[in-house]
Coordinates of C-alpha atoms in Angstrom, one line a residue:
M31 CA 81.6 -89.6 136.6
N32 CA 78.7 -89.9 134.2
E33 CA 78.7 -93.7 134.8
L34 CA 78.7 -93.1 138.6
V35 CA 75.8 -90.6 138.3
F36 CA 74.0 -93.2 136.3
F37 CA 74.6 -95.8 139.1
I38 CA 73.3 -93.3 141.7
N39 CA 70.1 -92.6 139.7
N40 CA 69.3 -96.2 138.9
V41 CA 70.5 -98.0 142.0
I42 CA 70.9 -95.6 145.0
V43 CA 67.8 -93.5 144.3
A44 CA 65.6 -96.2 142.8
G45 CA 66.6 -98.7 145.5
S46 CA 65.8 -96.2 148.2
V47 CA 62.4 -95.6 146.7
S48 CA 61.6 -99.3 146.4
G49 CA 63.0 -100.0 149.8
S50 CA 60.9 -97.3 151.4
I51 CA 57.7 -98.6 149.8
Y52 CA 58.5 -102.2 150.8
A53 CA 59.5 -101.2 154.3
I54 CA 56.3 -99.3 155.0
G55 CA 54.2 -102.1 153.6
A56 CA 56.2 -104.8 155.5
I57 CA 55.7 -102.9 158.8
G58 CA 51.9 -103.4 158.4
V59 CA 52.3 -107.1 157.6
T60 CA 54.6 -107.8 160.5
L61 CA 52.4 -105.8 163.0
V62 CA 49.3 -107.9 162.0
F63 CA 51.3 -111.1 162.3
S64 CA 52.8 -110.2 165.7
I65 CA 49.4 -109.4 167.2
M66 CA 47.1 -111.8 165.4
R67 CA 49.5 -114.5 164.4
F68 CA 48.5 -114.9 160.7
A69 CA 49.9 -113.7 157.4
H70 CA 47.5 -111.1 156.0
F71 CA 47.7 -111.5 152.2
A72 CA 45.2 -108.8 151.6
H73 CA 47.6 -106.1 152.9
A74 CA 48.9 -105.3 149.4
D75 CA 45.3 -104.8 148.2
M76 CA 44.8 -102.3 151.1
M77 CA 47.8 -100.4 149.7
T78 CA 46.0 -100.4 146.3
F79 CA 42.7 -99.3 148.0
G80 CA 44.5 -96.4 149.7
A81 CA 45.9 -95.2 146.4
F82 CA 42.5 -95.6 144.7
M83 CA 40.9 -93.5 147.5
V84 CA 43.4 -90.8 146.8
L85 CA 42.6 -91.0 143.1
L86 CA 38.9 -90.6 143.7
L87 CA 39.4 -87.7 146.1
T88 CA 41.7 -86.0 143.7
M89 CA 39.1 -86.3 140.9
A90 CA 36.5 -84.9 143.3
F91 CA 38.6 -82.0 144.4
P92 CA 41.1 -81.2 141.7
G93 CA 43.5 -78.3 142.1
V94 CA 43.1 -78.2 145.9
G95 CA 46.8 -78.8 146.3
A96 CA 47.7 -75.4 144.7
V97 CA 46.3 -73.7 147.8
V98 CA 49.0 -75.2 150.0
G99 CA 51.7 -75.7 147.4
L100 CA 51.6 -79.4 147.4
P101 CA 50.3 -82.0 144.8
T102 CA 46.5 -82.5 145.4
P103 CA 47.0 -86.3 146.0
V104 CA 49.4 -85.5 148.9
V105 CA 46.8 -83.1 150.4
M106 CA 44.2 -85.9 150.0
L107 CA 46.4 -88.5 151.6
P108 CA 45.4 -88.0 155.2
L109 CA 41.7 -88.5 154.4
A110 CA 42.7 -91.6 152.4
I111 CA 44.6 -92.9 155.4
V112 CA 41.5 -92.5 157.5
L113 CA 39.3 -94.4 154.9
T114 CA 41.9 -97.2 154.6
A115 CA 42.2 -97.5 158.3
L116 CA 38.4 -97.8 158.6
L117 CA 38.4 -100.4 155.8
A118 CA 41.0 -102.4 157.7
V119 CA 39.0 -102.3 161.0
G120 CA 35.8 -103.1 159.1
I121 CA 37.4 -106.1 157.4
D122 CA 38.6 -107.4 160.8
K123 CA 35.2 -107.1 162.4
A124 CA 33.3 -108.6 159.4
F125 CA 35.7 -111.5 158.5
Y126 CA 38.6 -112.1 161.0
K127 CA 36.9 -111.4 164.4
P128 CA 34.3 -114.2 163.9
L129 CA 37.0 -116.6 163.0
R130 CA 39.0 -115.7 166.0
A131 CA 35.9 -116.1 168.2
H132 CA 35.6 -119.7 167.0
G133 CA 39.3 -120.3 167.8
V134 CA 40.2 -121.4 164.3
K135 CA 43.8 -122.2 163.3
P136 CA 46.0 -119.6 161.7
I137 CA 45.9 -121.4 158.3
V138 CA 42.1 -120.7 158.2
M139 CA 42.8 -117.0 158.8
V140 CA 45.3 -117.1 156.0
I141 CA 42.8 -118.7 153.6
G142 CA 40.2 -116.1 154.8
S143 CA 42.7 -113.3 153.9
L144 CA 43.0 -114.8 150.4
G145 CA 39.2 -114.4 150.1
V146 CA 39.4 -110.8 151.2
T147 CA 42.2 -110.3 148.7
L148 CA 40.0 -111.5 145.8
M149 CA 37.1 -109.4 147.1
L150 CA 39.1 -106.2 147.3
Q151 CA 40.7 -106.8 143.9
G152 CA 37.3 -107.3 142.3
L153 CA 35.8 -104.2 143.9
I154 CA 38.8 -102.0 142.9
R155 CA 38.7 -103.3 139.3
L156 CA 34.9 -102.8 139.2
F157 CA 35.1 -99.1 140.0
S158 CA 38.5 -98.1 138.6
G159 CA 38.6 -100.2 135.4
T160 CA 41.7 -102.1 134.3
G161 CA 43.9 -99.4 132.9
A162 CA 46.6 -97.3 134.5
Q163 CA 45.6 -93.8 135.7
N164 CA 47.7 -90.8 136.6
L165 CA 47.2 -89.2 140.0
Y166 CA 48.2 -85.8 138.7
L167 CA 45.1 -84.1 137.4
A168 CA 43.8 -80.6 136.6
G169 CA 47.1 -79.5 135.0
E170 CA 49.3 -80.5 137.9
R171 CA 52.5 -82.2 137.0
K172 CA 55.3 -84.2 138.7
E173 CA 58.2 -81.9 139.6
I174 CA 61.6 -83.3 138.7
Y175 CA 64.7 -81.9 140.4
R176 CA 68.1 -82.2 138.8
L177 CA 71.1 -81.9 141.1
E178 CA 74.3 -81.0 139.2
V179 CA 77.3 -82.9 140.3
P180 CA 80.3 -80.6 141.2
F181 CA 82.8 -82.3 139.0
E182 CA 84.0 -81.3 135.5
L183 CA 83.7 -84.8 134.1
A184 CA 80.1 -85.1 135.1
T185 CA 77.6 -83.9 132.5
R186 CA 74.6 -85.7 133.8
P187 CA 72.6 -84.6 136.9
I188 CA 71.3 -86.7 139.8
T189 CA 67.6 -86.8 139.2
I190 CA 65.0 -87.0 141.9
T191 CA 61.2 -86.4 141.7
E192 CA 58.9 -84.6 144.1
P193 CA 57.0 -87.8 145.1
Q194 CA 60.3 -89.5 145.9
I195 CA 61.3 -86.6 148.3
I196 CA 57.9 -86.8 149.9
L197 CA 58.2 -90.6 150.2
F198 CA 61.6 -90.3 152.0
V199 CA 60.3 -87.7 154.4
L200 CA 57.1 -89.7 155.2
T201 CA 59.2 -92.9 155.6
V202 CA 61.4 -91.2 158.2
V203 CA 58.4 -89.7 160.0
S204 CA 56.5 -93.1 160.0
V205 CA 59.5 -95.0 161.3
V206 CA 60.3 -92.4 164.0
G207 CA 56.6 -92.1 164.9
L208 CA 56.2 -95.9 165.2
H209 CA 59.3 -96.2 167.3
L210 CA 58.1 -93.5 169.8
F211 CA 54.6 -95.0 169.8
L212 CA 55.8 -98.5 170.6
N213 CA 58.3 -97.5 173.2
R214 CA 57.0 -94.3 174.9
T215 CA 53.2 -94.8 175.1
R216 CA 51.1 -97.1 177.2
L217 CA 49.2 -98.3 174.2
G218 CA 52.4 -99.1 172.3
K219 CA 53.8 -101.0 175.3
A220 CA 50.5 -102.9 175.5
M221 CA 50.9 -103.9 171.9
R222 CA 54.4 -105.2 172.6
A223 CA 53.1 -107.2 175.6
M224 CA 50.4 -108.8 173.5
S225 CA 52.9 -109.6 170.8
D226 CA 55.1 -111.3 173.3
N227 CA 52.4 -113.3 175.1
P228 CA 48.7 -112.7 174.2
D229 CA 47.4 -114.9 177.1
L230 CA 49.5 -113.1 179.7
A231 CA 48.5 -109.7 178.3
R232 CA 44.8 -110.7 178.5
S233 CA 45.1 -111.9 182.0
S234 CA 46.9 -108.7 183.0
G235 CA 43.8 -106.7 182.1
I236 CA 44.9 -105.4 178.7
N237 CA 42.0 -104.8 176.3
T238 CA 43.1 -107.1 173.5
N239 CA 40.1 -106.1 171.3
H240 CA 41.3 -102.5 171.5
I241 CA 44.9 -103.5 170.7
V242 CA 43.7 -105.4 167.6
A243 CA 41.7 -102.4 166.4
V244 CA 44.7 -100.1 166.9
T245 CA 46.9 -102.5 165.0
W246 CA 44.6 -102.5 162.0
V247 CA 44.4 -98.7 162.1
I248 CA 48.2 -98.4 162.0
A249 CA 48.5 -101.1 159.3
G250 CA 45.8 -99.5 157.2
G251 CA 47.3 -96.0 157.5
L252 CA 50.7 -97.2 156.5
A253 CA 49.3 -99.2 153.6
A254 CA 47.6 -96.0 152.2
I255 CA 50.8 -94.1 152.5
A256 CA 52.9 -96.7 150.6
G257 CA 50.3 -97.3 147.9
T258 CA 49.7 -93.7 147.3
L259 CA 53.3 -92.6 147.1
L260 CA 54.2 -95.5 144.8
S261 CA 51.3 -94.5 142.5
L262 CA 52.5 -90.9 142.6
D263 CA 55.9 -91.9 141.5
V264 CA 54.7 -94.1 138.7
T265 CA 50.9 -94.5 138.0
F266 CA 48.0 -96.0 139.7
K267 CA 47.2 -99.5 138.5
P268 CA 44.3 -101.8 139.8
D269 CA 46.7 -104.7 139.8
L270 CA 49.3 -102.9 142.0
S271 CA 48.9 -105.5 144.7
F272 CA 50.3 -108.2 142.4
F273 CA 53.6 -106.5 142.2
L274 CA 53.7 -105.6 145.9
L275 CA 52.6 -108.7 147.7
L276 CA 55.7 -110.8 147.3
P277 CA 58.2 -108.0 147.9
I278 CA 56.6 -106.9 151.2
F279 CA 56.2 -110.4 152.5
A280 CA 59.8 -111.1 151.5
A281 CA 60.8 -107.9 153.4
A282 CA 58.9 -109.0 156.5
I283 CA 60.4 -112.4 156.5
V284 CA 64.0 -111.3 155.7
G285 CA 63.9 -108.8 158.6
G286 CA 62.2 -111.2 161.0
V287 CA 58.4 -111.8 161.0
G288 CA 56.8 -109.9 163.9
H289 CA 59.7 -107.5 164.2
P290 CA 58.8 -104.0 163.0
Y291 CA 62.4 -102.8 162.8
G292 CA 63.3 -105.9 161.0
A293 CA 60.6 -105.1 158.4
I294 CA 62.3 -101.8 157.8
A295 CA 65.7 -103.4 157.2
G296 CA 64.1 -106.2 155.1
G297 CA 62.4 -103.6 152.9
F298 CA 65.6 -101.9 152.0
V299 CA 67.4 -105.2 151.5
V300 CA 64.7 -106.4 149.0
G301 CA 64.5 -103.0 147.4
F302 CA 68.3 -102.7 146.8
A303 CA 68.5 -106.3 145.7
E304 CA 66.0 -105.7 143.0
T305 CA 67.7 -102.6 141.6
L306 CA 71.2 -104.2 141.8
A307 CA 69.9 -107.3 140.0
V308 CA 68.5 -105.5 137.0
F309 CA 71.2 -102.8 136.8
N310 CA 73.4 -103.0 133.7
W311 CA 76.9 -103.3 135.2
S312 CA 78.5 -102.9 131.8
V313 CA 77.9 -99.1 132.2
L314 CA 80.3 -98.9 135.1
L315 CA 83.0 -100.8 133.1
R316 CA 83.0 -98.3 130.2
P317 CA 86.0 -96.2 131.5
F318 CA 88.0 -99.4 131.9
R319 CA 87.0 -101.0 128.5
D320 CA 90.6 -100.8 127.1
S321 CA 92.0 -102.9 129.9
L322 CA 89.2 -105.5 129.9
P323 CA 89.1 -108.8 128.1
E324 CA 87.4 -108.5 124.7
W325 CA 84.3 -110.6 125.7
L326 CA 83.7 -108.4 128.7
A327 CA 84.5 -105.1 126.9
E328 CA 82.0 -105.9 124.2
A329 CA 79.2 -107.0 126.5
G330 CA 76.1 -104.9 126.0
N331 CA 74.2 -106.0 129.0
L332 CA 75.6 -107.4 132.2
A333 CA 72.5 -107.3 134.3
F334 CA 71.9 -110.4 136.5
V335 CA 68.3 -110.6 135.4
G336 CA 66.2 -108.8 132.9
T337 CA 63.8 -106.1 134.0
E338 CA 60.8 -108.3 133.1
Y339 CA 62.1 -110.8 135.7
K340 CA 62.5 -108.3 138.5
I341 CA 59.6 -109.9 140.4
V342 CA 61.6 -113.2 140.9
V343 CA 64.3 -111.5 142.9
P344 CA 62.3 -111.2 146.2
F345 CA 61.3 -114.9 145.7
F346 CA 65.0 -116.0 145.6
I347 CA 65.8 -113.8 148.6
L348 CA 62.8 -115.3 150.4
V349 CA 63.9 -118.9 149.8
A350 CA 67.5 -118.1 150.7
I351 CA 66.6 -116.5 154.0
L352 CA 64.2 -119.3 154.9
I353 CA 67.0 -121.9 154.3
W354 CA 69.8 -119.9 155.9
R355 CA 68.1 -118.1 158.7
P356 CA 64.3 -118.9 159.2
T357 CA 63.9 -116.3 161.9
G358 CA 65.2 -113.5 159.7
I359 CA 67.9 -110.9 160.3
F360 CA 66.4 -109.6 163.6
K361 CA 65.3 -113.1 164.8
G362 CA 61.6 -112.7 164.5
K363 CA 59.0 -115.3 165.2
V364 CA 59.3 -118.6 163.2
I365 CA 56.4 -119.0 160.8

């Protein structure tokens, strides 16, 4: 039972956390692609920006969370969502809208997003420094909950942290909210129409500029949520985008580019693939060691890849999906 609990902590819980982060990030990527038809490489930096805004607000108003019984970074998250959404809209008006007005090809937009990436990375590093910083300030600490397993043979508890619980809750709320928005509101239906056929949507009287702005607001808000909750679970790092860019794009492509529900599925596929790849499977074999071959029983580490190579897992998934099914699981738009 201890080995099973170890598997739950290191694969089920950890995979769910990674999958939720990647899913929320991939939704923003796929929404931007479905509306504006280009891969926004600066999305991971918007996630970092959102977390950095939470850090600054927490430093400015430490201990506010004690009033409502939540960590201060969580209390400051709504304001960071607004700031990140404003950043996303501002970036579009300053950089991408002029390019669209000139009718440039999507590859030019992609190159422009790389420039925005470098700009955001430089600004974040300029003001935050290069070291990792904890979002818990003013004596606050991360709550850790230990759930005892109701079996006599289990001596280890299932461990889950407060940020992880908040992440799961916000993931469900975001997914349900996005589903209702896209399917029940006129604005959501207009976004779907523009995603299917921009020219027809424009000729039907849909304000495409308004749709673009709403898309950036949603993408920016989701980016702030994902970046903040990841930083809460670990620490805030200025180079957070480096570790997020490939997984969220892999998730978007695996699920089907331009398909929001595919992005959710792709996020969890990538998240669980990472945790399963670095998990030491020899732990689960310990109860059966006496009946295993000697070479297998004595193996100390049976992980598919080392933890330091975790970042390559999304790359392999990405290549495999592009070869096997270029449109992704949910048959999104072909890149």
